mmCIF file of C-alpha atoms and ligand atoms in Angstrom:
data_model
loop_
_atom_site.group_PDB
_atom_site.id
_atom_site.type_symbol
_atom_site.label_atom_id
_atom_site.label_comp_id
_atom_site.label_asym_id
_atom_site.label_seq_id
_atom_site.Cartn_x
_atom_site.Cartn_y
_atom_site.Cartn_z
ATOM 1 C CA MET A 1 146.856 82.627 208.537
ATOM 2 C CA VAL A 2 146.468 78.850 208.727
ATOM 3 C CA ASP A 3 148.433 77.098 211.457
ATOM 4 C CA GLN A 4 150.507 74.528 209.507
ATOM 5 C CA THR A 5 151.292 72.549 212.664
ATOM 6 C CA THR A 6 147.634 71.614 213.244
ATOM 7 C CA ARG A 7 146.650 71.342 209.602
ATOM 8 C CA PRO A 8 145.934 67.744 208.506
ATOM 9 C CA ARG A 9 148.333 66.275 205.958
ATOM 10 C CA PRO A 10 147.171 66.317 202.359
ATOM 11 C CA ALA A 11 145.463 62.964 201.842
ATOM 12 C CA ILE A 12 142.634 61.151 200.104
ATOM 13 C CA GLU A 13 141.052 58.173 201.813
ATOM 14 C CA ALA A 14 138.258 55.832 200.736
ATOM 15 C CA ILE A 15 136.719 53.525 203.331
ATOM 16 C CA GLY A 16 134.395 50.834 201.978
ATOM 17 C CA LEU A 17 133.385 53.309 199.299
ATOM 18 C CA THR A 18 130.503 52.611 196.941
ATOM 19 C CA LEU A 19 129.852 55.275 194.342
ATOM 20 C CA GLY A 20 127.732 55.527 191.209
ATOM 21 C CA TYR A 21 125.192 57.528 189.304
ATOM 22 C CA SER A 22 122.239 55.424 190.457
ATOM 23 C CA PRO A 23 122.048 53.348 193.653
ATOM 24 C CA ASP A 24 121.300 50.109 191.805
ATOM 25 C CA ARG A 25 124.310 50.447 189.457
ATOM 26 C CA PRO A 26 127.475 51.181 191.460
ATOM 27 C CA VAL A 27 130.561 52.048 189.427
ATOM 28 C CA VAL A 28 132.988 51.763 192.355
ATOM 29 C CA GLN A 29 132.075 49.200 195.002
ATOM 30 C CA ASP A 30 133.434 48.648 198.503
ATOM 31 C CA LEU A 31 136.716 50.377 197.662
ATOM 32 C CA SER A 32 139.283 51.183 200.342
ATOM 33 C CA PHE A 33 142.579 53.020 199.884
ATOM 34 C CA ARG A 34 144.619 55.827 201.378
ATOM 35 C CA LEU A 35 146.909 58.211 199.517
ATOM 36 C CA ASP A 36 149.162 60.404 201.634
ATOM 37 C CA GLY A 37 150.853 63.558 200.500
ATOM 38 C CA PRO A 38 152.827 65.493 199.798
ATOM 39 C CA ALA A 39 153.382 63.365 196.692
ATOM 40 C CA THR A 40 152.225 62.667 193.178
ATOM 41 C CA ALA A 41 150.002 59.610 192.872
ATOM 42 C CA ARG A 42 148.847 58.231 189.568
ATOM 43 C CA LEU A 43 145.465 56.565 189.126
ATOM 44 C CA ASP A 44 145.875 54.080 186.303
ATOM 45 C CA ALA A 45 143.046 51.750 185.297
ATOM 46 C CA PRO A 46 141.357 50.593 182.075
ATOM 47 C CA ASN A 47 138.690 52.617 180.284
ATOM 48 C CA GLY A 48 135.389 52.454 182.103
ATOM 49 C CA ALA A 49 136.934 51.267 185.404
ATOM 50 C CA GLY A 50 135.575 54.351 187.165
ATOM 51 C CA LYS A 51 138.484 56.826 187.331
ATOM 52 C CA SER A 52 136.358 59.847 186.418
ATOM 53 C CA THR A 53 133.593 58.624 188.704
ATOM 54 C CA LEU A 54 136.040 58.447 191.612
ATOM 55 C CA ILE A 55 137.144 61.988 190.739
ATOM 56 C CA GLU A 56 133.504 63.139 190.875
ATOM 57 C CA GLY A 57 133.406 61.647 194.368
ATOM 58 C CA ILE A 58 136.635 63.365 195.422
ATOM 59 C CA SER A 59 135.251 66.653 194.050
ATOM 60 C CA GLY A 60 132.325 66.298 196.453
ATOM 61 C CA TYR A 61 129.787 66.332 193.620
ATOM 62 C CA LEU A 62 128.971 62.618 193.724
ATOM 63 C CA ARG A 63 128.088 61.410 197.225
ATOM 64 C CA PRO A 64 128.881 57.864 198.387
ATOM 65 C CA THR A 65 125.958 55.465 198.534
ATOM 66 C CA HIS A 66 127.971 53.500 201.126
ATOM 67 C CA GLY A 67 131.198 54.123 202.986
ATOM 68 C CA ASP A 68 133.241 57.282 203.245
ATOM 69 C CA LEU A 69 135.443 59.401 201.023
ATOM 70 C CA LEU A 70 137.702 61.824 202.884
ATOM 71 C CA VAL A 71 139.936 64.617 201.635
ATOM 72 C CA CYS A 72 142.439 65.832 204.251
ATOM 73 C CA GLY A 73 140.367 63.970 206.841
ATOM 74 C CA THR A 74 137.129 65.797 205.927
ATOM 75 C CA LYS A 75 134.174 64.350 204.001
ATOM 76 C CA ALA A 76 134.655 65.204 200.314
ATOM 77 C CA SER A 77 131.189 66.792 200.163
ATOM 78 C CA ASP A 78 131.999 69.309 202.943
ATOM 79 C CA PRO A 79 131.984 72.855 201.462
ATOM 80 C CA ALA A 80 134.866 73.771 203.819
ATOM 81 C CA LEU A 81 137.180 71.818 201.490
ATOM 82 C CA ARG A 82 136.601 74.200 198.590
ATOM 83 C CA THR A 83 139.683 76.293 199.359
ATOM 84 C CA ARG A 84 141.975 73.300 199.962
ATOM 85 C CA ARG A 85 141.063 71.085 196.999
ATOM 86 C CA ARG A 86 141.255 71.633 193.242
ATOM 87 C CA VAL A 87 139.769 69.360 190.600
ATOM 88 C CA CYS A 88 140.573 69.674 186.905
ATOM 89 C CA ARG A 89 138.163 67.489 184.928
ATOM 90 C CA ALA A 90 139.203 66.180 181.534
ATOM 91 C CA LYS A 91 136.673 68.228 179.582
ATOM 92 C CA PRO A 92 136.740 72.023 179.860
ATOM 93 C CA SER A 93 133.540 73.675 180.968
ATOM 94 C CA LEU A 94 133.764 77.327 179.941
ATOM 95 C CA HIS A 95 131.244 80.107 179.470
ATOM 96 C CA PRO A 96 131.137 80.666 175.682
ATOM 97 C CA ASN A 97 130.409 84.402 175.880
ATOM 98 C CA LEU A 98 133.024 85.383 178.451
ATOM 99 C CA SER A 99 136.593 86.189 177.511
ATOM 100 C CA MET A 100 139.664 84.265 178.600
ATOM 101 C CA VAL A 101 140.646 87.073 180.962
ATOM 102 C CA ASP A 102 137.125 87.036 182.473
ATOM 103 C CA HIS A 103 137.611 83.332 183.244
ATOM 104 C CA LEU A 104 141.013 83.908 184.840
ATOM 105 C CA THR A 105 139.621 86.763 186.950
ATOM 106 C CA LEU A 106 136.733 84.592 188.092
ATOM 107 C CA ALA A 107 139.116 81.738 188.960
ATOM 108 C CA ALA A 108 141.256 84.100 191.060
ATOM 109 C CA ARG A 109 138.180 85.387 192.913
ATOM 110 C CA LEU A 110 136.984 81.876 193.688
ATOM 111 C CA ALA A 111 140.471 80.872 194.873
ATOM 112 C CA GLY A 112 140.877 84.051 196.929
ATOM 113 C CA CYS A 113 144.098 85.098 195.230
ATOM 114 C CA ASP A 114 145.287 88.039 193.178
ATOM 115 C CA ARG A 115 144.314 87.729 189.516
ATOM 116 C CA GLU A 116 147.952 88.298 188.552
ATOM 117 C CA GLU A 117 148.647 84.708 189.643
ATOM 118 C CA PRO A 118 146.528 82.934 186.975
ATOM 119 C CA ILE A 119 147.288 85.665 184.456
ATOM 120 C CA SER A 120 151.045 85.196 184.734
ATOM 121 C CA ARG A 121 150.649 81.404 184.602
ATOM 122 C CA ALA A 122 148.443 81.752 181.508
ATOM 123 C CA LYS A 123 151.232 83.794 179.895
ATOM 124 C CA GLU A 124 153.638 80.913 180.584
ATOM 125 C CA PHE A 125 151.288 78.783 178.495
ATOM 126 C CA GLY A 126 151.379 81.359 175.688
ATOM 127 C CA LEU A 127 147.718 82.203 176.198
ATOM 128 C CA ASP A 128 148.061 86.007 176.354
ATOM 129 C CA GLU A 129 147.276 86.505 172.679
ATOM 130 C CA TRP A 130 143.797 85.092 173.397
ATOM 131 C CA PHE A 131 143.066 87.031 176.589
ATOM 132 C CA ASP A 132 140.325 89.199 175.049
ATOM 133 C CA TYR A 133 138.741 86.463 172.952
ATOM 134 C CA ARG A 134 135.462 84.828 173.901
ATOM 135 C CA THR A 135 136.078 81.213 174.816
ATOM 136 C CA SER A 136 133.672 80.017 172.092
ATOM 137 C CA THR A 137 136.317 81.090 169.562
ATOM 138 C CA LEU A 138 139.225 79.157 171.142
ATOM 139 C CA SER A 139 140.734 75.976 169.703
ATOM 140 C CA THR A 140 140.335 72.773 171.711
ATOM 141 C CA GLY A 141 143.965 72.852 172.923
ATOM 142 C CA THR A 142 143.783 76.532 173.897
ATOM 143 C CA ALA A 143 140.552 75.979 175.827
ATOM 144 C CA LYS A 144 142.159 73.000 177.569
ATOM 145 C CA ARG A 145 145.168 75.058 178.708
ATOM 146 C CA LEU A 146 142.891 77.835 179.998
ATOM 147 C CA TRP A 147 140.804 75.240 181.858
ATOM 148 C CA TYR A 148 143.899 73.725 183.487
ATOM 149 C CA VAL A 149 145.130 77.139 184.703
ATOM 150 C CA MET A 150 141.684 78.095 186.018
ATOM 151 C CA CYS A 151 141.186 74.836 187.881
ATOM 152 C CA THR A 152 144.593 75.001 189.566
ATOM 153 C CA THR A 153 144.583 78.662 190.576
ATOM 154 C CA GLY A 154 145.686 79.699 194.060
ATOM 155 C CA GLU A 155 147.008 77.612 196.937
ATOM 156 C CA PHE A 156 145.706 74.104 197.620
ATOM 157 C CA ASP A 157 146.548 70.939 199.552
ATOM 158 C CA VAL A 158 145.046 68.410 197.140
ATOM 159 C CA VAL A 159 144.730 68.649 193.377
ATOM 160 C CA VAL A 160 143.164 66.079 191.070
ATOM 161 C CA LEU A 161 144.038 66.254 187.380
ATOM 162 C CA ASP A 162 142.101 64.136 184.875
ATOM 163 C CA GLU A 163 144.145 63.706 181.671
ATOM 164 C CA PRO A 164 145.803 67.154 181.790
ATOM 165 C CA PHE A 165 148.209 66.292 178.937
ATOM 166 C CA ASN A 166 145.513 65.258 176.444
ATOM 167 C CA GLY A 167 145.202 67.729 173.597
ATOM 168 C CA VAL A 168 147.957 70.112 174.695
ATOM 169 C CA ASP A 169 151.168 70.820 172.788
ATOM 170 C CA GLU A 170 154.606 69.627 173.908
ATOM 171 C CA GLU A 171 155.722 72.968 175.303
ATOM 172 C CA SER A 172 152.568 73.222 177.441
ATOM 173 C CA SER A 173 153.068 69.622 178.603
ATOM 174 C CA ARG A 174 156.533 70.609 179.794
ATOM 175 C CA VAL A 175 155.091 73.522 181.809
ATOM 176 C CA ILE A 176 152.459 71.211 183.338
ATOM 177 C CA VAL A 177 155.180 68.661 184.246
ATOM 178 C CA SER A 178 157.273 71.306 185.994
ATOM 179 C CA GLU A 179 154.230 72.611 187.913
ATOM 180 C CA ILE A 180 153.219 69.114 189.069
ATOM 181 C CA ASN A 181 156.797 68.349 190.097
ATOM 182 C CA ALA A 182 156.812 71.524 192.204
ATOM 183 C CA TRP A 183 153.362 70.920 193.756
ATOM 184 C CA ARG A 184 154.306 67.423 194.901
ATOM 185 C CA HIS A 185 156.627 68.910 197.540
ATOM 186 C CA ASN A 186 153.724 70.473 199.467
ATOM 187 C CA SER A 187 150.506 68.977 198.121
ATOM 188 C CA LEU A 188 148.967 65.688 197.106
ATOM 189 C CA VAL A 189 148.602 65.523 193.324
ATOM 190 C CA LEU A 190 146.306 62.768 192.044
ATOM 191 C CA LEU A 191 146.820 62.313 188.335
ATOM 192 C CA VAL A 192 144.900 60.339 185.736
ATOM 193 C CA ALA A 193 147.047 59.990 182.635
ATOM 194 C CA HIS A 194 147.202 57.131 180.156
ATOM 195 C CA ALA A 195 150.727 58.115 179.109
ATOM 196 C CA LEU A 196 153.283 59.919 181.239
ATOM 197 C CA PRO A 197 155.424 62.666 179.719
ATOM 198 C CA ASP A 198 159.187 62.704 180.217
ATOM 199 C CA GLY A 199 160.381 64.216 183.472
ATOM 200 C CA LEU A 200 157.196 63.706 185.458
ATOM 201 C CA ARG A 201 157.901 62.359 188.955
ATOM 202 C CA VAL A 202 155.334 59.857 190.204
ATOM 203 C CA ASP A 203 155.665 58.551 193.768
ATOM 204 C CA GLU A 204 152.865 56.002 193.725
ATOM 205 C CA THR A 205 150.546 54.295 191.231
ATOM 206 C CA MET A 206 147.117 53.026 192.151
ATOM 207 C CA GLY A 207 144.754 50.927 190.061
ATOM 208 C CA LEU A 208 141.042 50.230 190.299
ATOM 209 C CA PRO A 209 139.342 46.850 190.150
ATOM 210 C CA ARG A 210 138.020 46.175 186.648
ATOM 211 C CA THR A 211 134.782 44.778 188.003
ATOM 212 C CA THR A 212 132.731 45.816 191.000
ATOM 213 C CA GLY A 213 132.737 43.938 194.253
ATOM 214 C CA THR A 214 136.487 44.028 194.962
ATOM 215 C CA SER A 215 137.415 45.638 198.223
ATOM 216 C CA HIS A 216 140.915 46.950 197.492
ATOM 217 C CA PRO A 217 142.575 48.780 194.636
ATOM 218 C CA THR A 218 144.749 46.704 192.355
ATOM 219 C CA SER A 219 148.453 47.346 191.961
ATOM 220 C CA ALA A 220 149.094 48.985 188.613
ATOM 221 C CA SER A 221 152.834 49.264 188.474
HETATM 222 N N1 ATP B 1 127.365 60.980 184.166
HETATM 223 C C1 ATP B 1 127.206 59.638 184.115
HETATM 224 N N2 ATP B 1 125.974 59.091 184.262
HETATM 225 C C2 ATP B 1 125.810 57.741 184.251
HETATM 226 N N3 ATP B 1 126.810 56.846 184.076
HETATM 227 C C3 ATP B 1 128.051 57.341 183.911
HETATM 228 C C4 ATP B 1 128.313 58.746 183.934
HETATM 229 N N4 ATP B 1 129.657 58.931 183.773
HETATM 230 C C5 ATP B 1 130.191 57.698 183.655
HETATM 231 N N5 ATP B 1 129.239 56.744 183.739
HETATM 232 C C6 ATP B 1 129.446 55.298 183.688
HETATM 233 O O1 ATP B 1 130.331 54.931 184.731
HETATM 234 C C7 ATP B 1 131.222 53.914 184.301
HETATM 235 C C8 ATP B 1 132.654 54.337 184.585
HETATM 236 O O2 ATP B 1 132.937 55.479 183.785
HETATM 237 P P1 ATP B 1 134.148 56.454 184.095
HETATM 238 O O3 ATP B 1 134.054 57.561 183.098
HETATM 239 O O4 ATP B 1 134.152 56.796 185.528
HETATM 240 O O5 ATP B 1 135.387 55.510 183.788
HETATM 241 P P2 ATP B 1 136.897 55.914 183.450
HETATM 242 O O6 ATP B 1 137.758 54.896 184.119
HETATM 243 O O7 ATP B 1 137.125 57.338 183.774
HETATM 244 O O8 ATP B 1 136.930 55.697 181.884
HETATM 245 P P3 ATP B 1 137.834 56.442 180.752
HETATM 246 O O9 ATP B 1 139.252 55.998 180.961
HETATM 247 O O10 ATP B 1 137.242 55.909 179.484
HETATM 248 O O11 ATP B 1 137.616 57.925 180.923
HETATM 249 C C9 ATP B 1 130.943 53.664 182.820
HETATM 250 O O12 ATP B 1 130.122 52.508 182.722
HETATM 251 C C10 ATP B 1 130.182 54.899 182.400
HETATM 252 O O13 ATP B 1 129.258 54.596 181.387
#
């Protein structure tokens, strides 16, 4: 069991961060910020400002070309963070020939939890009628709800959600809102959402500079 007294607080910190898909074309340049949890923080910036790119950095997939990006005090690329961090990208990435229940089982294995956890959450989203269907047969909204449940399975300290409300029905949005509002008591939730649904509690909003070369995030209140 993890000793909560020595465990670092949930946080995301960028220190002089430069990030991009090729070294000569940085998307985020010399960016510094710190988000401390537990809380819900919203990342709000115009299209193309680099929100998804920053998320790829926080996921550990995209490595900084300069500076540092830390999650709970550890470099985002460190595999040790896998159990503490969840990232739900905007676009589902599912195996077309596996069933919904196969995906939920796999998510539980990767998160080290009982598969009943994602299965009961999926039921809350009304997904049980699709459990035995291959994901290639699912509608866009159904695939999106499955993706959200998979990517947020198990316990975590930091979760990043990229447009989780896009393409889901109102009832599912309400379930997502109540889950985020519960997570913010123990975890850091970083949310990208162009519009906020009713009832969602946001503690902090952070922007991104529109152009590169700015050293601090803009205020986006
Ligand atoms: N996989 C990629 N390879 C190369 N360039 C990319 C890639 N993904 C994004 N970009 C570029 O990075 C820049 C920032 O894109 P990004 O998707 O991070 O912005 P965003 O703020 O998330 O935008 P949106 O709100 O439209 O989703 C854009 O110029 C985009 O073309």
